[in-house]
Short mmCIF file of C-alpha atoms and ligand atoms in Angstrom, two decimals:
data_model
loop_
_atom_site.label_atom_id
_atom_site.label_comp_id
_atom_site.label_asym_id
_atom_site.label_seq_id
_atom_site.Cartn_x
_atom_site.Cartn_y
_atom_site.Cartn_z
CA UNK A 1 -219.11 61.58 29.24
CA UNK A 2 -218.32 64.35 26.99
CA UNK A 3 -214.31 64.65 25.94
CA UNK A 4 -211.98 67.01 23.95
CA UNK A 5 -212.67 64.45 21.02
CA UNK A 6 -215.93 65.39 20.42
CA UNK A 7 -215.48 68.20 18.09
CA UNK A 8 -213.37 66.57 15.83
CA UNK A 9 -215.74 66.40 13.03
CA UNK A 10 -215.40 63.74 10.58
CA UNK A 11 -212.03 62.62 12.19
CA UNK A 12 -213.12 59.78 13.82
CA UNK A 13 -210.26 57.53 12.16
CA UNK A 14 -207.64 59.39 13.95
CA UNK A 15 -209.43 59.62 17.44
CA UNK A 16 -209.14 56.04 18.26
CA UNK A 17 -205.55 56.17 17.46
CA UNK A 18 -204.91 59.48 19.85
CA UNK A 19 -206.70 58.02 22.51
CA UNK A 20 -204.55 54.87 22.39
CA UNK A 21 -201.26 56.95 22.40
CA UNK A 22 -203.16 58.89 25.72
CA UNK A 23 -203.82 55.37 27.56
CA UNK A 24 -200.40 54.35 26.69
CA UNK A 25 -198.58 57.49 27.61
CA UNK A 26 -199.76 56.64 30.85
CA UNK A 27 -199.08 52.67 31.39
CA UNK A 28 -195.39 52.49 32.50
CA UNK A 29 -194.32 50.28 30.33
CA UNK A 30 -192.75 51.66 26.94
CA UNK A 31 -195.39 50.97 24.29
CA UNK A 32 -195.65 51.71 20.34
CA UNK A 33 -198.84 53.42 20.61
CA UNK A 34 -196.76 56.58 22.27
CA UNK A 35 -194.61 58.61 20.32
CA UNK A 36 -192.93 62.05 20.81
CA UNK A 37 -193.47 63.45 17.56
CA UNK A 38 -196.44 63.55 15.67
CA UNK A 39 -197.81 65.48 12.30
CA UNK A 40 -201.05 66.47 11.29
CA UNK A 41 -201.70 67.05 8.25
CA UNK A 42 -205.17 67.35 6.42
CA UNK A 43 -206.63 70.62 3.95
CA UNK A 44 -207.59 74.00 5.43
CA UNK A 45 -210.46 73.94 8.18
CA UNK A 46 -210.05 70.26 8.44
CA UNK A 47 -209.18 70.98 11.72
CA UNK A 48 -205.62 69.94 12.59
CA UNK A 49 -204.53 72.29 15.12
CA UNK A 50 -207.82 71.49 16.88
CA UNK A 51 -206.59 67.86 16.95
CA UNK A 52 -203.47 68.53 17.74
CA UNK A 53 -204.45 70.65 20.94
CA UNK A 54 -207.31 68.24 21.52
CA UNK A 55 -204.16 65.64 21.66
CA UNK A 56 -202.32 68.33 24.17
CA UNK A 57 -205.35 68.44 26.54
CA UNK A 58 -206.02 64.89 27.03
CA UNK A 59 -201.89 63.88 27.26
CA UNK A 60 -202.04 66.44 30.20
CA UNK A 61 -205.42 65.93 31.82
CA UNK A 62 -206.31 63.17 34.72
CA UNK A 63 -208.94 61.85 32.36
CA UNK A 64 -207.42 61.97 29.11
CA UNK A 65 -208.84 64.62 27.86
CA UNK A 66 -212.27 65.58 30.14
CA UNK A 67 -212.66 68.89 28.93
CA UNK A 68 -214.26 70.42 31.56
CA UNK A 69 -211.27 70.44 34.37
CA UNK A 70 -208.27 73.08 34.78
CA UNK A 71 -205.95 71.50 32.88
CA UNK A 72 -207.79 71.02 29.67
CA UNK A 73 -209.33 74.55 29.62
CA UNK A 74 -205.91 76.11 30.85
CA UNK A 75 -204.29 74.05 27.68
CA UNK A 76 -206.81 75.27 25.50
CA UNK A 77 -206.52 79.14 26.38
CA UNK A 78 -203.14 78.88 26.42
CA UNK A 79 -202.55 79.48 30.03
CA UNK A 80 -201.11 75.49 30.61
CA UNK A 81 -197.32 75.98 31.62
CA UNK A 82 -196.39 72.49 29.86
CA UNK A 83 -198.79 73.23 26.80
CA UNK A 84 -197.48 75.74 24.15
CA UNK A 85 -199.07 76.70 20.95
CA UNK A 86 -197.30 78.07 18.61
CA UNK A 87 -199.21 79.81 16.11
CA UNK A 88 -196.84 81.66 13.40
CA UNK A 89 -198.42 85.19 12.27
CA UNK A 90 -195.70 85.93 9.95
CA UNK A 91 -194.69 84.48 6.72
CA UNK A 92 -191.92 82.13 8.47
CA UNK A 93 -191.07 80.77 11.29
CA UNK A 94 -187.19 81.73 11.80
CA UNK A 95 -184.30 79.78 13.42
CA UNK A 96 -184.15 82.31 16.22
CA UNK A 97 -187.43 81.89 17.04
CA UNK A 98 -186.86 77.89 17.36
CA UNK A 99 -183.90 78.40 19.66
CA UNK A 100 -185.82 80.36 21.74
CA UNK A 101 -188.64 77.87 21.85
CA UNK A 102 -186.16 75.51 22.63
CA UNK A 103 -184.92 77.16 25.75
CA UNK A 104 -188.52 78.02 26.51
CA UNK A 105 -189.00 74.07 26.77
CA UNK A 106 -185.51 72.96 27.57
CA UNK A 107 -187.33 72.31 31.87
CA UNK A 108 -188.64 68.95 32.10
CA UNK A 109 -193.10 68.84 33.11
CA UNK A 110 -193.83 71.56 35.72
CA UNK A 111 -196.61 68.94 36.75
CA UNK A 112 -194.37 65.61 36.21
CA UNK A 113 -196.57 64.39 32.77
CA UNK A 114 -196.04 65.42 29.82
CA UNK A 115 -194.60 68.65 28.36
CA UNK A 116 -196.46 69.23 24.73
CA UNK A 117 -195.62 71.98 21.78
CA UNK A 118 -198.11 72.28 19.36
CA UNK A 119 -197.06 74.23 16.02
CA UNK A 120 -199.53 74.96 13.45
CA UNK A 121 -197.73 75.89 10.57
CA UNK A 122 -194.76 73.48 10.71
CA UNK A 123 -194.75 74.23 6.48
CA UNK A 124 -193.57 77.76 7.56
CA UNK A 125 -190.11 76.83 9.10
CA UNK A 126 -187.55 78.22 7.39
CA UNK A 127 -184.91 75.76 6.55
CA UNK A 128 -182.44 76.44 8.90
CA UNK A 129 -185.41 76.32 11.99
CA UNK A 130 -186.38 73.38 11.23
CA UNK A 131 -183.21 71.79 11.30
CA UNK A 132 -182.52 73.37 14.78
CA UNK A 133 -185.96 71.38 15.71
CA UNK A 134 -185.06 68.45 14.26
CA UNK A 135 -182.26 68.23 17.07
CA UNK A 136 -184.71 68.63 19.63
CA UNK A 137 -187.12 65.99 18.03
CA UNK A 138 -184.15 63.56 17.55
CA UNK A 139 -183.04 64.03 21.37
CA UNK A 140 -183.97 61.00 23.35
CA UNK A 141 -185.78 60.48 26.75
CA UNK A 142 -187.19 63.71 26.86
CA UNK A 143 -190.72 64.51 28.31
CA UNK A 144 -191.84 67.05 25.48
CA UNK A 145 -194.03 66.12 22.83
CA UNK A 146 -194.21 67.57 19.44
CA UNK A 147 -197.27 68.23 17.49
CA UNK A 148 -196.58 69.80 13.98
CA UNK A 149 -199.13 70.79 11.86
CA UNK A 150 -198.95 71.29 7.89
CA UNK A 151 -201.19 71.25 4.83
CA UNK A 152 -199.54 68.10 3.19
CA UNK A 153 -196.34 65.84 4.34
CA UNK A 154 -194.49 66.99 1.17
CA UNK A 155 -194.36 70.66 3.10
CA UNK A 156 -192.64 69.32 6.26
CA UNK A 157 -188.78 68.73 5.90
CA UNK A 158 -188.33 64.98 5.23
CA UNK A 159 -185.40 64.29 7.90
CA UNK A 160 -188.51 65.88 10.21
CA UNK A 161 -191.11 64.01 8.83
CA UNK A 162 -189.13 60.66 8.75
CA UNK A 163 -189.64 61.12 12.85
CA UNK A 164 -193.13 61.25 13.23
CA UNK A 165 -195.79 59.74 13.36
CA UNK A 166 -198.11 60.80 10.51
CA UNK A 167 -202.07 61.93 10.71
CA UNK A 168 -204.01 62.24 7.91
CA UNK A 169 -207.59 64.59 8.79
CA UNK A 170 -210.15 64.59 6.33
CA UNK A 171 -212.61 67.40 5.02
CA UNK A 172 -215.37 66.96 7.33
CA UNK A 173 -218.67 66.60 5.18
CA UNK A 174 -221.33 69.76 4.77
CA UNK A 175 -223.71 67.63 7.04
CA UNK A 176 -220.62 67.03 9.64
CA UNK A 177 -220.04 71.10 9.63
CA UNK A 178 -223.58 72.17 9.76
CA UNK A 179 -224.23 69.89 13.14
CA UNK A 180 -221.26 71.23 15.11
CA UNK A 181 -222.37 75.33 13.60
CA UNK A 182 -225.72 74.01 15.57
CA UNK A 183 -224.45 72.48 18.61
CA UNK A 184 -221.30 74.35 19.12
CA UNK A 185 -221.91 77.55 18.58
CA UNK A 186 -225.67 77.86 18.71
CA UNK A 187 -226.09 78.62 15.10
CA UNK A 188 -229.09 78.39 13.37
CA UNK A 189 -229.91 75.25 11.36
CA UNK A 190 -230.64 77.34 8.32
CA UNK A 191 -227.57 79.86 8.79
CA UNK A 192 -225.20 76.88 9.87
CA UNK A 193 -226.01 74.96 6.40
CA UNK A 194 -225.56 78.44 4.25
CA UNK A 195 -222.53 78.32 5.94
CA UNK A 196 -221.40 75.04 6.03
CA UNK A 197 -221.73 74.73 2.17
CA UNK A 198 -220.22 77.94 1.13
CA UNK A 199 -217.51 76.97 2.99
CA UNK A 200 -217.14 73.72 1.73
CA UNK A 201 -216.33 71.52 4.77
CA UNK A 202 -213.67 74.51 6.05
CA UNK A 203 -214.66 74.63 9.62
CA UNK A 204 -213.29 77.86 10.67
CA UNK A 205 -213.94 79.91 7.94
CA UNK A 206 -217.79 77.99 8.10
CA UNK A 207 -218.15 79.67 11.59
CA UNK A 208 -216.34 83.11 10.23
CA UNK A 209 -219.32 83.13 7.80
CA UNK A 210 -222.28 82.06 9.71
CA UNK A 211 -221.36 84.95 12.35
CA UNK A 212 -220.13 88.15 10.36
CA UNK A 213 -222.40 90.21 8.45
CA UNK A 214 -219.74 91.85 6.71
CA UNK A 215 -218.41 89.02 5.50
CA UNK A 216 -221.39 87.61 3.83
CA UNK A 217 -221.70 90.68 1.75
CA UNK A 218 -218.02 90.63 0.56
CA UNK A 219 -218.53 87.33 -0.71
CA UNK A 220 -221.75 88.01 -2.48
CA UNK A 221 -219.82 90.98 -4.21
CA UNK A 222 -217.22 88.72 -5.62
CA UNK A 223 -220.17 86.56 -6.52
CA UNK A 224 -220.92 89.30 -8.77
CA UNK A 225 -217.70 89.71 -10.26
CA UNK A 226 -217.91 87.04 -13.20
CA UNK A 227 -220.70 89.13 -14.65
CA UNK A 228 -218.94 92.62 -14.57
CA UNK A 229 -216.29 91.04 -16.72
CA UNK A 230 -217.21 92.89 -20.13
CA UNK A 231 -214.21 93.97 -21.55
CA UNK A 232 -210.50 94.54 -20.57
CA UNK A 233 -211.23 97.75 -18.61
CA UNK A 234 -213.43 95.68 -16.24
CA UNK A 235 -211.33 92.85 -15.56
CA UNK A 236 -208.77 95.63 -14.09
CA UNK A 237 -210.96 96.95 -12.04
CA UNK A 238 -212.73 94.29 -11.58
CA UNK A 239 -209.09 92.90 -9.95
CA UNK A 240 -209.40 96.12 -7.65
CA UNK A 241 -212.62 95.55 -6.47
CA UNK A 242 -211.67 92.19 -5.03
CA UNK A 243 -208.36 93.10 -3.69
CA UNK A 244 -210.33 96.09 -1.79
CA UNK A 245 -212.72 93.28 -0.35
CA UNK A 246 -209.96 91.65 0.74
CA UNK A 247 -207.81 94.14 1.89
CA UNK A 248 -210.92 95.77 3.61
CA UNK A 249 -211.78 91.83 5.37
CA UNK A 250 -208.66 91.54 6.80
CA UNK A 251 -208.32 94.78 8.33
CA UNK A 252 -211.32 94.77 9.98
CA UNK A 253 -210.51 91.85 12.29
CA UNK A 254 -207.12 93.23 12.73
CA UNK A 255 -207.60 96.55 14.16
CA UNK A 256 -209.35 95.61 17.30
CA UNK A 257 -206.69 93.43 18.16
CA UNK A 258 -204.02 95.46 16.93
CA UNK A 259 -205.26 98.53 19.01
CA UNK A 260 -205.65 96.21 22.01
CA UNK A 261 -202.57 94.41 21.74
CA UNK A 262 -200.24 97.92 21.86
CA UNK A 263 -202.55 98.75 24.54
CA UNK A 264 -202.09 95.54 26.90
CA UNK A 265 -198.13 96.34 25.86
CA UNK A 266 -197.73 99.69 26.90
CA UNK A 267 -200.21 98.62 30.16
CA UNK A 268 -196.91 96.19 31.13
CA UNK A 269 -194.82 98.77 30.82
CA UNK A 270 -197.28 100.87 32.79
CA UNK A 271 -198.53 103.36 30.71
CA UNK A 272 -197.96 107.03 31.80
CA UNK A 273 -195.05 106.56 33.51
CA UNK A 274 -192.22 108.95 33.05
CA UNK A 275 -188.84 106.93 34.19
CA UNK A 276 -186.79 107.59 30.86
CA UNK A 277 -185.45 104.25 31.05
CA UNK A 278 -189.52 102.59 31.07
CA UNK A 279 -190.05 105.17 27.86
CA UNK A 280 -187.32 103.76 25.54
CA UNK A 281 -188.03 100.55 26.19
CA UNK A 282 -191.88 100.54 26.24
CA UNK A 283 -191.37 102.45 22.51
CA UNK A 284 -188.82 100.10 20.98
CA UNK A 285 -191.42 97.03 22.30
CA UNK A 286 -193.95 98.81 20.47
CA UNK A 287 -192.08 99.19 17.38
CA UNK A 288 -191.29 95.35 17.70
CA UNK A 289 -195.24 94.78 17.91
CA UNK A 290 -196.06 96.93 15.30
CA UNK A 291 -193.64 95.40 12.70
CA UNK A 292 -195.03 91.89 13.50
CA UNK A 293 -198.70 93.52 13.36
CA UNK A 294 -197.85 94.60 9.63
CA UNK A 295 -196.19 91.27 8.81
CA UNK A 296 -199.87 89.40 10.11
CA UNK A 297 -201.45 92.08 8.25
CA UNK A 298 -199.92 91.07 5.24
CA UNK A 299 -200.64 87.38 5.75
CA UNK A 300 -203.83 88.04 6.90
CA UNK A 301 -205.27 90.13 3.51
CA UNK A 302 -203.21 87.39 1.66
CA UNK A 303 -205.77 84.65 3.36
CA UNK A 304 -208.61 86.76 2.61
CA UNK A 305 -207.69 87.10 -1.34
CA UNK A 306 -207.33 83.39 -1.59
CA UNK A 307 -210.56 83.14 0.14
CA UNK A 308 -212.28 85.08 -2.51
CA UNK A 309 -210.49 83.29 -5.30
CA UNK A 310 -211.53 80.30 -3.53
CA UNK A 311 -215.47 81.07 -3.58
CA UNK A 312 -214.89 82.84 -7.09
CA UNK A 313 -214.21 79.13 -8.68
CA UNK A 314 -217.31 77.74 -6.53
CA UNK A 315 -219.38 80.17 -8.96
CA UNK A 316 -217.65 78.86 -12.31
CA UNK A 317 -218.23 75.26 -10.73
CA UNK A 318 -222.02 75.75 -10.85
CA UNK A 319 -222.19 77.09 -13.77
CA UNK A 320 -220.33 73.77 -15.05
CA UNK A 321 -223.34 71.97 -13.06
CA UNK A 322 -226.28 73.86 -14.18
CA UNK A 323 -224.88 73.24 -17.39
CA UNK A 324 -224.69 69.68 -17.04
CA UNK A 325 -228.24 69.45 -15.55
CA UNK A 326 -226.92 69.07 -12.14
CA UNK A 327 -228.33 71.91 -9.97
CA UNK A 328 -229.45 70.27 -7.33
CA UNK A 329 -225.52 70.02 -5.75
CA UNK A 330 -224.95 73.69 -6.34
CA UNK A 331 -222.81 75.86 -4.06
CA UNK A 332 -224.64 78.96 -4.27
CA UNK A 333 -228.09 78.46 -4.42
CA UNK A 334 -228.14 82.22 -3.27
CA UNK A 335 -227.01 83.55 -6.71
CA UNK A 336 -229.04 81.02 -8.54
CA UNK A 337 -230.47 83.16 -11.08
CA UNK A 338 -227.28 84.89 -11.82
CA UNK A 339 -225.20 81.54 -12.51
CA UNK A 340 -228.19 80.65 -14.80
CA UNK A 341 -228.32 82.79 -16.74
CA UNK A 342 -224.44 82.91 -17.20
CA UNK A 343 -225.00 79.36 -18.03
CA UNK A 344 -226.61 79.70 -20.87
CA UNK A 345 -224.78 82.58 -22.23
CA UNK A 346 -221.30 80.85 -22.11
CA UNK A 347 -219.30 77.89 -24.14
CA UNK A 348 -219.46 74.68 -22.24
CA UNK A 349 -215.71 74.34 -22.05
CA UNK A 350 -214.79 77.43 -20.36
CA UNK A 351 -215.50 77.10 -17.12
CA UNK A 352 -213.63 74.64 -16.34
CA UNK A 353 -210.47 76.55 -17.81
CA UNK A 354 -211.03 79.09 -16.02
CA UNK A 355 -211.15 77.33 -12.79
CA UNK A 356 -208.17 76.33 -13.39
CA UNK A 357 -206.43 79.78 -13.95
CA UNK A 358 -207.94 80.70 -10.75
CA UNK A 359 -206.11 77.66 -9.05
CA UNK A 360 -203.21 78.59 -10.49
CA UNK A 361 -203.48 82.15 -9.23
CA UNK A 362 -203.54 80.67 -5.88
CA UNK A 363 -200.70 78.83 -6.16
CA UNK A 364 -199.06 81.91 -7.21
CA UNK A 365 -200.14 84.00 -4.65
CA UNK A 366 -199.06 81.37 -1.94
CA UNK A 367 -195.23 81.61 -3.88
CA UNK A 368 -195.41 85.38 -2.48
CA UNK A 369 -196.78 86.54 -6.27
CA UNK A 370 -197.34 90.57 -5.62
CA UNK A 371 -201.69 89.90 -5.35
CA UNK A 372 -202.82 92.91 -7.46
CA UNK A 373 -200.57 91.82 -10.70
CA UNK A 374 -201.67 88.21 -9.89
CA UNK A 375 -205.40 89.36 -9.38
CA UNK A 376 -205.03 91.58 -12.86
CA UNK A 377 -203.54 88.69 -14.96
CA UNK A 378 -206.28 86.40 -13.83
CA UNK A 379 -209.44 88.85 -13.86
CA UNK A 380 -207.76 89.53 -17.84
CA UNK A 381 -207.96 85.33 -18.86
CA UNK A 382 -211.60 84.95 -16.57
CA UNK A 383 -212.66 87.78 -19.15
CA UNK A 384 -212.02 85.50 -22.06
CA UNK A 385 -215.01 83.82 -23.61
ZN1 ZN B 401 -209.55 67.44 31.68
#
């Protein structure tokens, strides 16, 4: 019998422990296996919100988690009135928007089981919202369950943390990706490993890859990058190109929803209606939209440069390999010749310096570092010898 477990690649450490806390949220007796809080934590694309809902779905469904009835597939499209996913498309998550989650969820089970939040960047609450959660997570005999999701447990707030149960996910191996690519999402085997190892082990952005053109041949520009890097003049612009790659990634998966978003808005307000009253407020809604469509924007281009810096190092890393004698785990076997023959052109030691100036670029950029400066600085040291 297929269950919501199944596509938790490379996670199966974890899935015997959720489906023990499903069985026992069930049994009447109180049991240690149950718990109202839980984190996930686990590296980019390991998949932790997909655990965590996968958790939601079977704590709500009549058979823990079939899949296939109205409760899991209402959890998982977000149309579940006791499941809520809260997915943060700003920067932060602010205290206001906590207390109004809080009133949201204040109703016990509309169904009598269980009542479960599932927040995927619990790292982006603001101090003072995740101390009004902490109250919520702290209040006993309560039906709701709380799934928090971060990168590491150092980014959750340890009074939070201290409450919950903890869930370390793992990066699913290249193999692990390239079989769900195939099965999932009817990928082909030779697109779905491309994909799998680009990606290295990232799930989403793995499936990103394997199904957007355009996003192939952004990456293979900023595969090109390390060889533009002549002289000071080109590591500026070469900075611009890859902030324009970015810039131009992110916006094309935002405008379609943008566009559609303002639409469905004005739709509730019922478009073309002339009440003065409906007017003001369907503008003032759309100005509220717009400013958090700017703010995901933002976020969203910010994603895509770390991305690129991201695949950038995977070039300097086989470079370090074919210089080592190691080719046969390279990355980008599509830009073979082109790491070659910077291979043999460059000083052993330097790639792996400058892999590390890229990491540090990224840790900049996630301490809100303005990206083109950032992008500048680096492009400056990757054109050092
Ligand atoms: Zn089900």
């Amino acid at each position: 019998m297929s269950s919501v477990f199944d596509d938790l690649v490379g996670q199966e450490h974890i899935i015997d422990i959720l489906k023990g806390a499903v069985a026992a949220s069930r049994a009447d007796s109180e049991s240690q296996k149950m718990t109202h809080a839980w984190v996930f934590t686990g590296p980019p694309g390991s998949g932790r919100s997909s655990a965590a809902v996968a958790f939601a779905q079977a704590l709500i469904c009549p058979k823990q988690g079939c899949g296939a009835c109205n409760e899991c597939q209402s959890a998982a499209t977000g149309g579940h009135p006791d499941v809520e996913v809260i997915r943060t498309e700003g920067l932060s998550i602010k205290v206001e928007e906590i207390r109004e989650l809080l009133t949201r969820v204040a109703w016990a089970p509309s169904m009598g089981g269980w009542r479960v939040v599932v927040m995927e960047d619990a790292d982006r609450l603001t101090e003072s919202a995740a101390n009004a959660l902490l109250k919520a997570i702290e209040e006993p005999g309560t039906r709701t369950v709380w799934l928090l999701c971060a990168p590491t447990l150092h980014n959750v707030l340890p009074t939070i943390r201290s409450r919950c149960r903890h869930l370390q996910l793992r990066t699913p191996s290249i193999e692990a990706v390239t079989q769900v690519l195939i099965r999932r999402d009817n990928i082909s085997p030779t697109m779905a490993e491309f994909a799998a190892r680009v990606s290295q082990g990232h799930i989403g952005r793995a499936k990103y890859f394997a199904s957007n053109e355009s996003v192939r041949s952004n990456r293979k520009a900023v595969m090109q990058l390390p060889l533009k890097l002549g002289s000071l003049a080109a590591a500026f612009q070469a900075a611009e190109i890859l902030i324009d790659l970015a810039t131009e990634e992110a916006s094309a998966s935002s405008e379609n929803r943008d566009e559609k978003e303002v639409e469905k808005l004005q739709e509730a307000y019922g478009k073309g209606a002339t009440g003065r009253g409906m007017a003001t407020g369907a503008s003032k809604a759309v100005k509220e939209l717009e400013k958090e469509q700017k703010a995901r924007a933002t976020r969203m281009v910010r994603d895509a440069i770390d991305g690129a810096l991201l695949d950038l190092a995977t070039f300097y890393r086989d470079v370090m390999l074919v210089q080592a004698g190691a080719v046969k785990s390279m990355i980008n076997s599509d830009v073979r010749t082109e790491i070659e023959n910077y291979a043999s052109s460059s000083p052993v030691h330097s790639s792996a310096r400058k892999i590390s100036a890229i990491m540090e670029a990224r840790n900049h950029l996630a301490m809100n570092a303005a990206p083109l400066v950032t992008c500048e600085a680096l492009m400056c040291e990757l054109a050092r010898e």
